[in-house]
Amino acid sequence: HVGDKVIGQSAALMRYAAKISKFEGRPLYPTDDALLALQVDEFVDYVSEMFAPLGASFKIQDQAEKEAFRAKAVSEGGDIHKWLSYVDSLLGKSKSGFAVGDHLT
């Protein structure tokens, strides 16, 4: 709930919380720079999509099969490994050490 409104999307709630929160006096979500906000959303979406294959593994009942599925996903060429490599390359290009911008967002 936000006030008397029921919000059913976790990503929307996360962005809302970031917009009303500050760290060291700066907003966690850019409210005055649409391009920077787009880049934050892009990075968050990459991370969310990266973990989708992991979510599928929770449906697997057999423990050995579940572990094999997860091991494949994080191995070179696996879905999660591909996403982690991409995110790592984005972070490697950062001059500030942050995924987006020059401070925590």
PDB file of C-alpha atoms in Angstrom:
ATOM      1  CA  HIS A   1       0.000   0.000   0.000  1.00  0.00           C
ATOM      2  CA  VAL A   2       0.993   3.579  -0.654  1.00  0.00           C
ATOM      3  CA  GLY A   3      -1.456   5.630   1.321  1.00  0.00           C
ATOM      4  CA  ASP A   4      -4.833   4.097   0.516  1.00  0.00           C
ATOM      5  CA  LYS A   5      -3.707   2.782  -2.897  1.00  0.00           C
ATOM      6  CA  VAL A   6      -2.865  -0.864  -3.453  1.00  0.00           C
ATOM      7  CA  ILE A   7       0.133  -1.180  -5.764  1.00  0.00           C
ATOM      8  CA  GLY A   8       0.669  -4.609  -7.265  1.00  0.00           C
ATOM      9  CA  GLN A   9       3.938  -4.191  -9.133  1.00  0.00           C
ATOM     10  CA  SER A  10       7.185  -4.562  -7.210  1.00  0.00           C
ATOM     11  CA  ALA A  11       9.271  -2.661  -9.780  1.00  0.00           C
ATOM     12  CA  ALA A  12       6.902   0.310  -9.561  1.00  0.00           C
ATOM     13  CA  LEU A  13       7.119   0.209  -5.765  1.00  0.00           C
ATOM     14  CA  MET A  14      10.910   0.062  -5.948  1.00  0.00           C
ATOM     15  CA  ARG A  15      11.062   3.139  -8.198  1.00  0.00           C
ATOM     16  CA  TYR A  16       8.590   4.965  -5.954  1.00  0.00           C
ATOM     17  CA  ALA A  17      10.659   4.194  -2.857  1.00  0.00           C
ATOM     18  CA  ALA A  18      13.815   5.354  -4.632  1.00  0.00           C
ATOM     19  CA  LYS A  19      12.131   8.604  -5.727  1.00  0.00           C
ATOM     20  CA  ILE A  20      11.161   9.539  -2.171  1.00  0.00           C
ATOM     21  CA  SER A  21      14.423   8.364  -0.558  1.00  0.00           C
ATOM     22  CA  LYS A  22      17.761  10.100  -0.239  1.00  0.00           C
ATOM     23  CA  PHE A  23      21.289   8.916   0.478  1.00  0.00           C
ATOM     24  CA  GLU A  24      23.768  11.511   1.659  1.00  0.00           C
ATOM     25  CA  GLY A  25      21.267  14.204   0.687  1.00  0.00           C
ATOM     26  CA  ARG A  26      20.851  13.017  -2.898  1.00  0.00           C
ATOM     27  CA  PRO A  27      17.801  11.224  -4.328  1.00  0.00           C
ATOM     28  CA  LEU A  28      18.268   7.517  -5.036  1.00  0.00           C
ATOM     29  CA  TYR A  29      16.336   7.924  -8.286  1.00  0.00           C
ATOM     30  CA  PRO A  30      16.936  10.834 -10.669  1.00  0.00           C
ATOM     31  CA  THR A  31      13.814  12.974 -10.741  1.00  0.00           C
ATOM     32  CA  ASP A  32      15.193  15.885 -12.746  1.00  0.00           C
ATOM     33  CA  ASP A  33      17.098  14.037 -15.478  1.00  0.00           C
ATOM     34  CA  ALA A  34      14.941  11.832 -17.720  1.00  0.00           C
ATOM     35  CA  LEU A  35      17.938  10.288 -19.525  1.00  0.00           C
ATOM     36  CA  LEU A  36      19.631   9.339 -16.259  1.00  0.00           C
ATOM     37  CA  ALA A  37      16.325   7.872 -15.003  1.00  0.00           C
ATOM     38  CA  LEU A  38      16.101   5.844 -18.222  1.00  0.00           C
ATOM     39  CA  GLN A  39      19.613   4.501 -17.660  1.00  0.00           C
ATOM     40  CA  VAL A  40      18.759   3.552 -14.066  1.00  0.00           C
ATOM     41  CA  ASP A  41      15.623   1.744 -15.276  1.00  0.00           C
ATOM     42  CA  GLU A  42      17.650  -0.006 -17.974  1.00  0.00           C
ATOM     43  CA  PHE A  43      20.184  -1.304 -15.455  1.00  0.00           C
ATOM     44  CA  VAL A  44      17.509  -2.422 -12.987  1.00  0.00           C
ATOM     45  CA  ASP A  45      15.675  -4.219 -15.802  1.00  0.00           C
ATOM     46  CA  TYR A  46      18.882  -5.999 -16.848  1.00  0.00           C
ATOM     47  CA  VAL A  47      19.396  -7.249 -13.312  1.00  0.00           C
ATOM     48  CA  SER A  48      15.746  -8.334 -13.025  1.00  0.00           C
ATOM     49  CA  GLU A  49      15.890 -10.220 -16.320  1.00  0.00           C
ATOM     50  CA  MET A  50      19.160 -11.817 -15.319  1.00  0.00           C
ATOM     51  CA  PHE A  51      17.503 -13.617 -12.419  1.00  0.00           C
ATOM     52  CA  ALA A  52      14.469 -14.908 -14.342  1.00  0.00           C
ATOM     53  CA  PRO A  53      16.187 -18.227 -15.132  1.00  0.00           C
ATOM     54  CA  LEU A  54      16.936 -18.675 -11.439  1.00  0.00           C
ATOM     55  CA  GLY A  55      13.234 -18.260 -10.635  1.00  0.00           C
ATOM     56  CA  ALA A  56      12.396 -21.093 -13.002  1.00  0.00           C
ATOM     57  CA  SER A  57      14.613 -23.392 -10.952  1.00  0.00           C
ATOM     58  CA  PHE A  58      12.355 -23.088  -7.909  1.00  0.00           C
ATOM     59  CA  LYS A  59       9.747 -25.184  -9.723  1.00  0.00           C
ATOM     60  CA  ILE A  60      12.140 -28.115 -10.043  1.00  0.00           C
ATOM     61  CA  GLN A  61      11.388 -30.624  -7.271  1.00  0.00           C
ATOM     62  CA  ASP A  62      14.369 -32.952  -7.637  1.00  0.00           C
ATOM     63  CA  GLN A  63      17.328 -31.424  -5.763  1.00  0.00           C
ATOM     64  CA  ALA A  64      20.016 -32.845  -8.060  1.00  0.00           C
ATOM     65  CA  GLU A  65      18.137 -31.637 -11.148  1.00  0.00           C
ATOM     66  CA  LYS A  66      17.687 -28.203  -9.561  1.00  0.00           C
ATOM     67  CA  GLU A  67      21.390 -27.928  -8.776  1.00  0.00           C
ATOM     68  CA  ALA A  68      22.350 -29.055 -12.293  1.00  0.00           C
ATOM     69  CA  PHE A  69      19.975 -26.478 -13.819  1.00  0.00           C
ATOM     70  CA  ARG A  70      21.486 -23.698 -11.689  1.00  0.00           C
ATOM     71  CA  ALA A  71      25.061 -24.803 -12.359  1.00  0.00           C
ATOM     72  CA  LYS A  72      24.378 -24.692 -16.103  1.00  0.00           C
ATOM     73  CA  ALA A  73      22.792 -21.230 -15.825  1.00  0.00           C
ATOM     74  CA  VAL A  74      25.871 -19.722 -14.145  1.00  0.00           C
ATOM     75  CA  SER A  75      28.438 -21.641 -16.226  1.00  0.00           C
ATOM     76  CA  GLU A  76      30.074 -19.972 -19.209  1.00  0.00           C
ATOM     77  CA  GLY A  77      27.443 -19.714 -21.942  1.00  0.00           C
ATOM     78  CA  GLY A  78      24.577 -20.109 -19.466  1.00  0.00           C
ATOM     79  CA  ASP A  79      21.770 -17.548 -19.244  1.00  0.00           C
ATOM     80  CA  ILE A  80      22.792 -16.025 -15.909  1.00  0.00           C
ATOM     81  CA  HIS A  81      26.472 -16.039 -16.873  1.00  0.00           C
ATOM     82  CA  LYS A  82      25.644 -14.101 -20.062  1.00  0.00           C
ATOM     83  CA  TRP A  83      23.724 -11.468 -18.090  1.00  0.00           C
ATOM     84  CA  LEU A  84      26.427 -11.208 -15.421  1.00  0.00           C
ATOM     85  CA  SER A  85      29.067 -10.770 -18.128  1.00  0.00           C
ATOM     86  CA  TYR A  86      27.029  -8.006 -19.726  1.00  0.00           C
ATOM     87  CA  VAL A  87      26.440  -6.214 -16.418  1.00  0.00           C
ATOM     88  CA  ASP A  88      30.140  -6.603 -15.621  1.00  0.00           C
ATOM     89  CA  SER A  89      31.028  -4.972 -18.938  1.00  0.00           C
ATOM     90  CA  LEU A  90      28.696  -2.056 -18.185  1.00  0.00           C
ATOM     91  CA  LEU A  91      30.275  -1.582 -14.764  1.00  0.00           C
ATOM     92  CA  GLY A  92      33.743  -1.889 -16.282  1.00  0.00           C
ATOM     93  CA  LYS A  93      33.032   1.121 -18.495  1.00  0.00           C
ATOM     94  CA  SER A  94      32.050   3.274 -15.535  1.00  0.00           C
ATOM     95  CA  LYS A  95      34.482   6.035 -14.618  1.00  0.00           C
ATOM     96  CA  SER A  96      32.733   6.694 -11.305  1.00  0.00           C
ATOM     97  CA  GLY A  97      32.445   3.131 -10.048  1.00  0.00           C
ATOM     98  CA  PHE A  98      28.658   3.369 -10.145  1.00  0.00           C
ATOM     99  CA  ALA A  99      26.426   1.610 -12.662  1.00  0.00           C
ATOM    100  CA  VAL A 100      24.734   4.891 -13.607  1.00  0.00           C
ATOM    101  CA  GLY A 101      25.849   8.429 -12.939  1.00  0.00           C
ATOM    102  CA  ASP A 102      28.404   9.536 -10.376  1.00  0.00           C
ATOM    103  CA  HIS A 103      26.637   8.599  -7.156  1.00  0.00           C
ATOM    104  CA  LEU A 104      24.365   5.940  -5.719  1.00  0.00           C
ATOM    105  CA  THR A 105      21.118   5.700  -7.728  1.00  0.00           C
TER     106      THR A 105
END
